[in-house]
Short mmCIF file of C-alpha atoms in Angstrom, two decimals:
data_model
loop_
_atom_site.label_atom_id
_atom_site.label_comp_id
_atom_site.label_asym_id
_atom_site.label_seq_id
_atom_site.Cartn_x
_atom_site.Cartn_y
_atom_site.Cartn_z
CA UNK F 1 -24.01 -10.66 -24.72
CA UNK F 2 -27.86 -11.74 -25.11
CA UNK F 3 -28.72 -9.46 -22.27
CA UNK F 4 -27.87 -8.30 -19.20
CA UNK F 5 -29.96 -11.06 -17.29
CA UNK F 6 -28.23 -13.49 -18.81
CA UNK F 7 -24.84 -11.75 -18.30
CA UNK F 8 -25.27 -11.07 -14.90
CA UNK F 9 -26.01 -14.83 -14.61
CA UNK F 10 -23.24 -16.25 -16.36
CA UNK F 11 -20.91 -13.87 -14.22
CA UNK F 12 -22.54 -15.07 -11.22
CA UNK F 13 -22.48 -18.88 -11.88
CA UNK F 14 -18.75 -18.97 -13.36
CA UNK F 15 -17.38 -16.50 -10.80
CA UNK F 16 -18.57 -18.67 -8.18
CA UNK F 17 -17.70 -21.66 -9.89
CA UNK F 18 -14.19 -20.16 -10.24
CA UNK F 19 -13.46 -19.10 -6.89
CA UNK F 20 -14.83 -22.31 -4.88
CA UNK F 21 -12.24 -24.72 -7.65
CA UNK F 22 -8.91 -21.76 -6.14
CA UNK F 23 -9.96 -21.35 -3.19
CA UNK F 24 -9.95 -25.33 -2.53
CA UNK F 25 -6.79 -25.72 -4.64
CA UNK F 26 -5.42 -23.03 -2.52
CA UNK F 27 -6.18 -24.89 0.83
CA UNK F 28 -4.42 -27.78 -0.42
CA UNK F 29 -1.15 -25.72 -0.12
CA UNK F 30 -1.90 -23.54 3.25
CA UNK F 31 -4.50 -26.15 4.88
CA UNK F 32 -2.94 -29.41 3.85
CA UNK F 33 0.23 -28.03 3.55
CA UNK F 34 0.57 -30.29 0.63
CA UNK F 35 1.53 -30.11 -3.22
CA UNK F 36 -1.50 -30.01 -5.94
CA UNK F 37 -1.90 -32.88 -8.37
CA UNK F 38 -3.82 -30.78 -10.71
CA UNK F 39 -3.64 -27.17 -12.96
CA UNK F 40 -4.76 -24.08 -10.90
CA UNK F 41 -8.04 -23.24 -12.25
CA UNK F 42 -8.35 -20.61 -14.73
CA UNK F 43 -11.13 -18.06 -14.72
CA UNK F 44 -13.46 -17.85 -17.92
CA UNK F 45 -15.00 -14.63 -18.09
CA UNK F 46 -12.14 -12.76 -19.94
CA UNK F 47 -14.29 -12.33 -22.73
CA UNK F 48 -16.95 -10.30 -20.66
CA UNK F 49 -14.24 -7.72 -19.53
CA UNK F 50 -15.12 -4.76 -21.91
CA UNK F 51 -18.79 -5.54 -21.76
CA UNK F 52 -18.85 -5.63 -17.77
CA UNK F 53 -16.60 -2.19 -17.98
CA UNK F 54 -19.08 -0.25 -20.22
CA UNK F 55 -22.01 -1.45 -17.97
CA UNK F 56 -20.28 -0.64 -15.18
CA UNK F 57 -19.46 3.18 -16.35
CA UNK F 58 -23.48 3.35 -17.74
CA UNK F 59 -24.82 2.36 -14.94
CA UNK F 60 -23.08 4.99 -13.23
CA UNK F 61 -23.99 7.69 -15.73
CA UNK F 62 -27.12 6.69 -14.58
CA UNK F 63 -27.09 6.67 -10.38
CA UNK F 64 -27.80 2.93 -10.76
CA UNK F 65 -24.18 1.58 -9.31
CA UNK F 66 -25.87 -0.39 -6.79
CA UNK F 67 -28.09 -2.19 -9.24
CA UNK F 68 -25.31 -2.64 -10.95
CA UNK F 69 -23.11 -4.13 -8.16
CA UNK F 70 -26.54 -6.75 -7.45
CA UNK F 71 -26.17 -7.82 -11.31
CA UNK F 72 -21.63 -8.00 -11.30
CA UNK F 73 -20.35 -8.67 -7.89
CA UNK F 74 -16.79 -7.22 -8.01
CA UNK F 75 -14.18 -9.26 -9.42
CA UNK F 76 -11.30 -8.37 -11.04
CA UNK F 77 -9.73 -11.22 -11.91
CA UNK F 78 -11.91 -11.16 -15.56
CA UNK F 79 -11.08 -7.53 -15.59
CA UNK F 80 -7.13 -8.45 -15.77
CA UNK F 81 -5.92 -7.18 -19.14
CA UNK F 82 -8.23 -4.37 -19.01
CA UNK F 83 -6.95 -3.08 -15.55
CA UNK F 84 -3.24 -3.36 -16.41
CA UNK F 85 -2.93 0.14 -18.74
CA UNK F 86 -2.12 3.55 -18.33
CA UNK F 87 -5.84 4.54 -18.43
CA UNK F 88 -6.08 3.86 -14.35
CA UNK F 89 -5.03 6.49 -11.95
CA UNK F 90 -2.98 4.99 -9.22
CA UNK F 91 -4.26 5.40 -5.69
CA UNK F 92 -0.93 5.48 -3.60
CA UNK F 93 -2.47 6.08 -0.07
CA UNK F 94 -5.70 5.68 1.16
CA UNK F 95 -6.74 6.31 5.31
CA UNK F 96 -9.78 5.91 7.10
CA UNK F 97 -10.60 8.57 9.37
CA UNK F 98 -12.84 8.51 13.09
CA UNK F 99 -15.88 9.51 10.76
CA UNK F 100 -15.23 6.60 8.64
CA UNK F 101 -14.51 9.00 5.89
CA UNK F 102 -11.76 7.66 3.21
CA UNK F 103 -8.96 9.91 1.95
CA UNK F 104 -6.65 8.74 -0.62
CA UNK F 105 -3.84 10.38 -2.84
CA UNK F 106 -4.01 9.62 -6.49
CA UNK F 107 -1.14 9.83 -9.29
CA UNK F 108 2.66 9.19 -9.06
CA UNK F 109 5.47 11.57 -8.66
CA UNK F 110 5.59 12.07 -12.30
CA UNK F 111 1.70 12.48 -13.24
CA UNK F 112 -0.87 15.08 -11.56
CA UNK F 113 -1.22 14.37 -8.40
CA UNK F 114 -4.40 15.11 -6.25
CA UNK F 115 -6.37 13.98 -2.60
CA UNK F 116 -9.89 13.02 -2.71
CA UNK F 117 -12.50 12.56 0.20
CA UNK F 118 -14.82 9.84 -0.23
CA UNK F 119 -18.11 9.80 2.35
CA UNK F 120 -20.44 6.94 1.15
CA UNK F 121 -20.98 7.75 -2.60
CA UNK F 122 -19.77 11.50 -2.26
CA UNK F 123 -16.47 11.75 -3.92
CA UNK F 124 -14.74 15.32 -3.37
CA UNK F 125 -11.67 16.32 -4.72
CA UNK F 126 -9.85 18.68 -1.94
CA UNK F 127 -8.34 21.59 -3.50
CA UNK F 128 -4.58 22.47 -3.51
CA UNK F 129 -3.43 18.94 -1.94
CA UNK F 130 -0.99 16.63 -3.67
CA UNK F 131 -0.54 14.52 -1.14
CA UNK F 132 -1.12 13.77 3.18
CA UNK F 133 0.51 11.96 6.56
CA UNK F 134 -0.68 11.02 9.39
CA UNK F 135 1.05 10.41 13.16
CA UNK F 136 0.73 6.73 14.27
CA UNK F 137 -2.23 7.68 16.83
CA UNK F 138 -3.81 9.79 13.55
CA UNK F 139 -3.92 12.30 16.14
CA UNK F 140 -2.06 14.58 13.65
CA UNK F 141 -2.30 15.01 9.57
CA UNK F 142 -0.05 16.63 7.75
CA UNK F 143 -1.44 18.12 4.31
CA UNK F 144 1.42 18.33 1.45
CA UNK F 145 0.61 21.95 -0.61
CA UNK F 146 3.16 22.33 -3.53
CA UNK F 147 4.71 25.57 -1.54
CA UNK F 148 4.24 24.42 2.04
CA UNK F 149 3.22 21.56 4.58
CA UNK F 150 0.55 22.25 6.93
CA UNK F 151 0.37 19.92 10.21
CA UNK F 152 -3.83 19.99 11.46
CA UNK F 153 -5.07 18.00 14.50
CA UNK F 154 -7.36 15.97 13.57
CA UNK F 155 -8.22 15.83 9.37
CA UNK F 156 -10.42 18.74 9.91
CA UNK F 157 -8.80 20.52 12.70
CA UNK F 158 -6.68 23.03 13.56
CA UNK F 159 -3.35 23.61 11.90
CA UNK F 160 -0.49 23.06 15.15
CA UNK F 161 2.61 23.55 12.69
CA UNK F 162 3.44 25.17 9.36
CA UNK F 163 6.59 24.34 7.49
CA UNK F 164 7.97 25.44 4.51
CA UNK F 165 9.68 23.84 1.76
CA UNK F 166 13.83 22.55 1.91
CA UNK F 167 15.76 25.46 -0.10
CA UNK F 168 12.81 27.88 -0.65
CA UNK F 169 11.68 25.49 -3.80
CA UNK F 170 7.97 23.79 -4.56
CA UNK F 171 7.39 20.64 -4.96
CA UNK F 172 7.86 21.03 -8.69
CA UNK F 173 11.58 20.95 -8.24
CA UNK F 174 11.61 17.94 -5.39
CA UNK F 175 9.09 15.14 -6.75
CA UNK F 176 7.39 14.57 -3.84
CA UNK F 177 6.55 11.19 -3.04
CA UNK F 178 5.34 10.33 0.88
CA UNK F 179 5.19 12.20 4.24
CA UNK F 180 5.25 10.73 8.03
CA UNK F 181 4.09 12.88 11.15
CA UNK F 182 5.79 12.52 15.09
CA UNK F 183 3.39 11.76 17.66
CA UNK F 184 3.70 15.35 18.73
CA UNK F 185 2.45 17.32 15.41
CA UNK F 186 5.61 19.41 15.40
CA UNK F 187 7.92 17.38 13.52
CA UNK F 188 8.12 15.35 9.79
CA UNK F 189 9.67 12.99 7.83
CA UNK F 190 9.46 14.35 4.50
CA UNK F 191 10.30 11.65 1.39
CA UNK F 192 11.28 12.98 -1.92
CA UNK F 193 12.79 11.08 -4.99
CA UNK F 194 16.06 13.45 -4.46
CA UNK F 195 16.61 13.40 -0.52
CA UNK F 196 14.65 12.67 3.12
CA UNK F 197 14.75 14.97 5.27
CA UNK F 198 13.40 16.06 8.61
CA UNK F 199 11.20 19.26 8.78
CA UNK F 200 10.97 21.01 12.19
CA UNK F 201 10.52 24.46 13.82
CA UNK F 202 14.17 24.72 13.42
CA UNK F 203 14.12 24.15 9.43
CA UNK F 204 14.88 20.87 7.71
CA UNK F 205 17.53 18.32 8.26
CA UNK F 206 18.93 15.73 5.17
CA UNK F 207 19.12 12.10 6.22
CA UNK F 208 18.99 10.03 3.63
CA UNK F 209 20.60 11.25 0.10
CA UNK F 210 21.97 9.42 -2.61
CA UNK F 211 25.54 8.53 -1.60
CA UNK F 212 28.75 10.39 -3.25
CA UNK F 213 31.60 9.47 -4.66
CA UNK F 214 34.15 11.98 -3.80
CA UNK F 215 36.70 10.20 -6.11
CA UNK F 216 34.48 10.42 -10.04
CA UNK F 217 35.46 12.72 -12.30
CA UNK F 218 32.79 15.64 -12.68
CA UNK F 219 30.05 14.91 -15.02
CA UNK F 220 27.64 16.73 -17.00
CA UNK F 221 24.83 18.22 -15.31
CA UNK F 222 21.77 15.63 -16.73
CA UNK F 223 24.11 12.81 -15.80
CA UNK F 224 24.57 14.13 -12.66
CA UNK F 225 21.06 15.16 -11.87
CA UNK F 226 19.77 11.64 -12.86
CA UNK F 227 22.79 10.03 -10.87
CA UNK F 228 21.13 11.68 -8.04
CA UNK F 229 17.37 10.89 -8.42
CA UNK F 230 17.07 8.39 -5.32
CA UNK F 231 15.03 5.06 -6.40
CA UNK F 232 12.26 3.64 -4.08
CA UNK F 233 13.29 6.49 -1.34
CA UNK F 234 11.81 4.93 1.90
CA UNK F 235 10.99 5.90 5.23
CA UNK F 236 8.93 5.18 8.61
CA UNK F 237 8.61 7.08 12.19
CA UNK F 238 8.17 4.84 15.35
CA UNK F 239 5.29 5.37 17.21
CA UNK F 240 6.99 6.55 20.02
CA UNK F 241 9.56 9.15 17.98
CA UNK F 242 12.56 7.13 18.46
CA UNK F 243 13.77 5.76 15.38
CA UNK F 244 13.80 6.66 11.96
CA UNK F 245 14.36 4.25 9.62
CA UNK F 246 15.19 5.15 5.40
CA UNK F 247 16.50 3.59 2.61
CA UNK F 248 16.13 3.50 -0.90
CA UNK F 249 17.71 1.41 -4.10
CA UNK F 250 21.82 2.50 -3.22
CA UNK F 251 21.82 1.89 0.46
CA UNK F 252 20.91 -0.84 3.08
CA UNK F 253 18.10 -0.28 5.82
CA UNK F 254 19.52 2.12 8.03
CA UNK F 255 17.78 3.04 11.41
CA UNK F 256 18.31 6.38 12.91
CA UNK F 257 18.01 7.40 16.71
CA UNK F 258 18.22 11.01 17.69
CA UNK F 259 21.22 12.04 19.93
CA UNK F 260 21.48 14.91 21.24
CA UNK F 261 19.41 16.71 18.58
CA UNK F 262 20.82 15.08 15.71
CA UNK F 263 19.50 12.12 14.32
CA UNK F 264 22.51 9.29 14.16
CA UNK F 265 22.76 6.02 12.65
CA UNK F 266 22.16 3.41 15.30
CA UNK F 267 21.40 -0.02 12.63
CA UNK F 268 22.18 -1.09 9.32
CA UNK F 269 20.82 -4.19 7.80
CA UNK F 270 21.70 -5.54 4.33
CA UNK F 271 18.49 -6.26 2.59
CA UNK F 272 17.19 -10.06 2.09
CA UNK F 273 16.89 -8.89 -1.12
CA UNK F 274 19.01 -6.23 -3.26
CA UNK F 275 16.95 -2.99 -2.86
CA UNK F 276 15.32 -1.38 0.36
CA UNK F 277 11.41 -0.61 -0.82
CA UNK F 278 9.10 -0.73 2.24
CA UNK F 279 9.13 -0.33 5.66
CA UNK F 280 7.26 -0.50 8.92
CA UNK F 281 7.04 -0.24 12.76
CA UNK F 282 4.49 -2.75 14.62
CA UNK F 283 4.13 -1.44 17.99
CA UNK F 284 0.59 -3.43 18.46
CA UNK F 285 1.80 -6.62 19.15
CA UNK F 286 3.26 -7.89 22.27
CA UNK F 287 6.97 -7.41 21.21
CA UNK F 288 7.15 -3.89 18.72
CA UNK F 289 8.91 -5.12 15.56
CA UNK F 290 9.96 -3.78 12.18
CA UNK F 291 9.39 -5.28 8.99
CA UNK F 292 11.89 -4.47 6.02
CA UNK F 293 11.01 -5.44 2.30
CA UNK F 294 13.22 -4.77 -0.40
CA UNK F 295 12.83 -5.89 -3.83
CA UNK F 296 14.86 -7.27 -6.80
CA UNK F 297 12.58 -8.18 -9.99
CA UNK F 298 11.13 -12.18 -9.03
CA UNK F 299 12.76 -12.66 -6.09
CA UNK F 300 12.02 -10.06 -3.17
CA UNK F 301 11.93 -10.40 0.32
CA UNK F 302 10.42 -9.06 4.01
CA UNK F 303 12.56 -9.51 6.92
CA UNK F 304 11.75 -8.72 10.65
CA UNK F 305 13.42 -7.60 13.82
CA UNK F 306 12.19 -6.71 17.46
CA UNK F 307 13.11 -3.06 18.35
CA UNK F 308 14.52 -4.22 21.74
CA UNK F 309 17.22 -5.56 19.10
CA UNK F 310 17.81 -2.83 16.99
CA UNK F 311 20.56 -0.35 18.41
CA UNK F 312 23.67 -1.50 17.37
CA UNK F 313 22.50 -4.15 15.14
CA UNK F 314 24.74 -4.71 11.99
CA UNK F 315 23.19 -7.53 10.33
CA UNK F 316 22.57 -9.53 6.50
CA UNK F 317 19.41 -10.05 5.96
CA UNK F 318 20.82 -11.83 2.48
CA UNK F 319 23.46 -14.00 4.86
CA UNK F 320 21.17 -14.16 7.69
CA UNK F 321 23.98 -13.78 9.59
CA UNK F 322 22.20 -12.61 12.79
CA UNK F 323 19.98 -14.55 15.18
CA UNK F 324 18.31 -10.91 15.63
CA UNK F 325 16.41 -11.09 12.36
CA UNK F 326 13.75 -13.36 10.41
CA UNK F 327 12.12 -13.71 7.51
CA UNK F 328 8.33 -12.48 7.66
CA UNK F 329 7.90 -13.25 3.71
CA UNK F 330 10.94 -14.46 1.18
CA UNK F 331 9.02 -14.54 -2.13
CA UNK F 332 6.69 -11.33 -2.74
CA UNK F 333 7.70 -7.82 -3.93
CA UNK F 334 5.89 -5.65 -1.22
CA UNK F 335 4.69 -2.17 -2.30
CA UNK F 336 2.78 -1.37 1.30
CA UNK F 337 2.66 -2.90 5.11
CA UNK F 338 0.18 -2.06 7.47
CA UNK F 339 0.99 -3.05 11.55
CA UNK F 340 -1.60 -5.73 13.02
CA UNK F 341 -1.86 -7.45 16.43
CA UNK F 342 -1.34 -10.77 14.28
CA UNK F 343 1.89 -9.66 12.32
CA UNK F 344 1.58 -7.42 8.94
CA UNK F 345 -0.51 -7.06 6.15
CA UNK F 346 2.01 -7.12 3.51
CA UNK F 347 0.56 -5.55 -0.18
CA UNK F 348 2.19 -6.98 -3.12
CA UNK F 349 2.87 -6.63 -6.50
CA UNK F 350 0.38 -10.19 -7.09
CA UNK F 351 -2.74 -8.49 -6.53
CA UNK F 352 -2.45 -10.39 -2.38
CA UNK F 353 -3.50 -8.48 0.62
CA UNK F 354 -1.21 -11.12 3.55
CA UNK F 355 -1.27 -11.20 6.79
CA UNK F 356 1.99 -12.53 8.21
CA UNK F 357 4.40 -12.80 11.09
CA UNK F 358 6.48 -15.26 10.03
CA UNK F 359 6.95 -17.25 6.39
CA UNK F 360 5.65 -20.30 7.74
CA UNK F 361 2.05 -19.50 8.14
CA UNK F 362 -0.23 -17.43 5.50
CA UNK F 363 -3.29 -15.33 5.63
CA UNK F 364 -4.57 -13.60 2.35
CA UNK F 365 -7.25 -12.50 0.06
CA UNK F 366 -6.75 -11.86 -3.47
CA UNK F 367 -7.99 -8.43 -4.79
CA UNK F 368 -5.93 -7.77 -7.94
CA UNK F 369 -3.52 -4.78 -8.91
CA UNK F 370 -0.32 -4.04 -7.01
CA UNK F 371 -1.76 -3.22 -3.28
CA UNK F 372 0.17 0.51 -3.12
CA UNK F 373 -1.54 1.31 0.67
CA UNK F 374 -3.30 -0.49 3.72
CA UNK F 375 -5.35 1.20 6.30
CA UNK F 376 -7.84 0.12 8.98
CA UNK F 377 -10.90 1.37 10.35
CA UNK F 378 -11.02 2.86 14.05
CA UNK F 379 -13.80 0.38 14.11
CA UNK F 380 -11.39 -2.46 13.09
CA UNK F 381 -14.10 -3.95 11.75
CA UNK F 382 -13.01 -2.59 8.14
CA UNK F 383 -9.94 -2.31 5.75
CA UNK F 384 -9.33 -0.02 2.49
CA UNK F 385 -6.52 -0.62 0.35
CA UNK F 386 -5.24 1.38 -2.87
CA UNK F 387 -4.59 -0.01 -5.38
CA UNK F 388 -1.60 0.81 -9.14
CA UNK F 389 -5.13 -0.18 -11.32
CA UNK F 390 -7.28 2.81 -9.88
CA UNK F 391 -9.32 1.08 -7.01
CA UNK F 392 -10.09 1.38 -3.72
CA UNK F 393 -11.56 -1.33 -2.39
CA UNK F 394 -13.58 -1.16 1.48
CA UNK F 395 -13.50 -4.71 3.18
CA UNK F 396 -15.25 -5.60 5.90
CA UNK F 397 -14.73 -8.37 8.41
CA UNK F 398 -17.21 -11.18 9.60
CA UNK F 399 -17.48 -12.10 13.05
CA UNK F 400 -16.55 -16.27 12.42
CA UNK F 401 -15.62 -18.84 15.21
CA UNK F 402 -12.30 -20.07 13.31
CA UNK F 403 -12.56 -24.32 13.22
CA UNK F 404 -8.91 -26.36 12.70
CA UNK F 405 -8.37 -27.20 8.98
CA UNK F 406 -10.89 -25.24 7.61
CA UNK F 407 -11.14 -22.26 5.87
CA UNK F 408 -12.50 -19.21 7.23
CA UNK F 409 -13.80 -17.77 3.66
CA UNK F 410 -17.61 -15.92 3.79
CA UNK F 411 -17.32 -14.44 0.21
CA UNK F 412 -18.02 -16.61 -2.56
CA UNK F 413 -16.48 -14.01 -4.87
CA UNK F 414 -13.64 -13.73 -2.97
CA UNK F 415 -10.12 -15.75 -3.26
CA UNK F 416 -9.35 -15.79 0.57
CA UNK F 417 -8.72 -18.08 3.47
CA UNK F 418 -10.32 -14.34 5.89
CA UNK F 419 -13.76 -13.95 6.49
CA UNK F 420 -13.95 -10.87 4.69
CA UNK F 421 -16.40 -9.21 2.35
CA UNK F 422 -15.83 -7.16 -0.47
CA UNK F 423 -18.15 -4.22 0.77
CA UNK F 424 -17.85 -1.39 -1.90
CA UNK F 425 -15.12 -0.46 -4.42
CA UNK F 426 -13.68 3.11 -6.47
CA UNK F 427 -12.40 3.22 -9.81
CA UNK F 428 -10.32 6.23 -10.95
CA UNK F 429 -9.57 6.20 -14.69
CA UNK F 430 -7.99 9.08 -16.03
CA UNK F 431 -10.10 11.95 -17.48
CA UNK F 432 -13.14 10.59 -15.66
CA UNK F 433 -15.25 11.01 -13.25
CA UNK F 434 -14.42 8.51 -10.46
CA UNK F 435 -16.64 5.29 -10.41
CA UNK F 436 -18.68 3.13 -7.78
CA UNK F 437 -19.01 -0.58 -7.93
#
């Protein structure tokens, strides 16, 4: 590069050159609902990526990551090769709290794992955490210590409930991997890579372990123990503590109700696709509903059903073969959902943030990196997401009087058919400080 003048300007002009060419090839498909008669457009920045990337990390050295953000709007689409290594820390849940504060959990079950809060341009790293939950209402947290869970009202308030880890082991020994909190602070869903269980005053329960065979022959112990490791383990509270629903790669969606203080199986719904991954409860639209995605390499799948129709329900989601359930998304591999008044947001493995209700009509903005989490802001006027590439990325919405057959788009950085604005973004790369953009 010349200089950074003239790099800023050729990112500038070609980003926006880029992203008006998609965005109207893209509203061919979901406006016209039509067929393009010409290539997608490719971006042609790729060969700024590593320049942009050192600028981006020396203008932080230096305090200057707004100046910075003036010169390089975000954009990872030129970023692409760059962003897919092992160099990124994962962000696998992010929240928003009542103070507009961020939280987010960083690293998989099998790296370090660690929870940051993130006030403006204040990035702390909270000691002792490798991970956090929250009750639908976010009325309760519950903060994941490798000896013990502690269950706090309110992110900064008291703790209501204290409960140990199942068979007097760490966290070490059970690979943690995701944690859901009743509506009443005194009970949780606790998701580990060997089995679910619930935690409560009264110790823990199992509900979801990898099936066995009572008929194999023994086998060694590493066979066994790997056997037994449970693939994308799964699970989600309704708001109102009713259900439980888990799953993971050897079963089919299974929803629990609790019966006279044990929790019982009440549904079970093949997958649309081979392998239960994600799932959700939606109890802010008119009609509560559960989404289910499962996954199986290029073709994966989101089906939904109403919770009126759930007990009893044994159903195909691959057959169909029940009037009770539909398809909210047959083509994307969904790695988080989020409930909205208008459907889901559905994160996928594309680098799409959707909202959807049904597979016939399509919201979306492109951010790039498998979307691992969704929140939104008690303002509702702003969403984070988490990204596998180390971001977190802070939209905010635009107040726009929606027109028929037009897009709703205010960013010109931005492939999207929202009127969202890319507001701020976090980069985590490993053995460095976190960055701003």
């Amino acid at each position: 590069m010349k200089n950074l003048q003239e790099a800023s300007e050729r990112w500038k002009n070609e980003g926006h050159e880029y992203k008006t060419a998609i965005n109207e090839w893209l509203d061919i498909i979901y406006i016209n609902k039509e067929n393009p008669t010409t290539e997608c457009p490719e971006e042609t920045r790729r060969d700024m990526a590593e320049y942009v990337l050192e600028e981006l990390i020396e203008h932080n050295k230096n305090g200057k990551h707004k100046e910075f953000r003036e010169l390089f709007p975000a954009d990872n689409d030129p970023l692409f090769n760059l962003l897919d290594d092992a160099t990124w820390q994962k962000v696998r849940k992010v929240a928003i709290l009542q103070d507009n504060r961020i939280v987010a959990k960083i690293g998989d079950y099998y790296d370090w794992q660690g929870v940051y809060i993130i006030k403006d341009d204040e990035i702390t790293l909270v000691d002792g955490l490798i991970g956090y939950g929250f009750s639908d209402d976010k009325k309760y947290f519950a903060k994941v210590h490798l000896t013990k869970i502690d269950v706090h009202e309110g992110w900064d308030g008291p703790i209501v409930s204290t409960f140990s880890i199942p068979y007097g082991t760490t966290f070490e020994e059970h690979q943690y991997e995701s944690i859901e909190v009743f509506s009443t602070g005194k009970q949780v869903v606790l998701v580990t890579y060997g089995e679910i269980f619930i935690l409560n005053e009264d110790g823990f329960e199992v509900i979801h372990a990898y099936p066995k065979d009572e008929n194999e022959e023994e086998e060694d112990e590493d066979e066994e123990e790997e056997e037994m490791f449970l693939h994308y383990p799964n699970a989600a509270v309704s708001p109102d503590d009713k259900y439980i629903v888990v799953g993971s790669q050897s079963s089919y969606h299974i929803v629990l109700k609790n019966e006279n203080g044990k929790w019982v199986e009440t549904a079970n719904i093949e997958p649309r696709s081979s392998y239960p991954h994600k799932v959700c409860f939606n109890y802010r639209t008119n009609q509560p509903l559960l989404a289910l995605s499962s996954c199986h390499f290029s073709h994966s799948s989101t089906l939904g059903v109403f919770v009126n129709d759930i007990e009893g329900l044994q159903a195909s989601g691959y057959s169909m073969d029940s009037e009770k359930i539909f398809v909210v998304d047959d083509r994307r591999w969904i790695f988080s959902i989020y409930p909205s008044a208008r459907g889901f947001y559905l994160g996928s493995n594309d680098g799409y943030l959707w909202l959807k209700i049904t597979d016939q009509e399509a919201s979306y903005v492109h951010l790039g990196g498998t979307i691992m989490s969704i929140d939104v802001a008690p303002d509702r006027q702003h969403i984070v997401v988490g990204t596998f590439s180390g971001q977190i990325i802070l939209l905010r919405w635009q107040d726009v009087v929606p027109v028929e057959g037009k897009n709703m788009r205010v960013d010109p950085y931005l492939i999207t058919n929202l009127p969202v604005i890319d507001e701020k973004r976090y980069l985590f790369r490993t053995d460095n400080e976190p960055l701003i953009w």
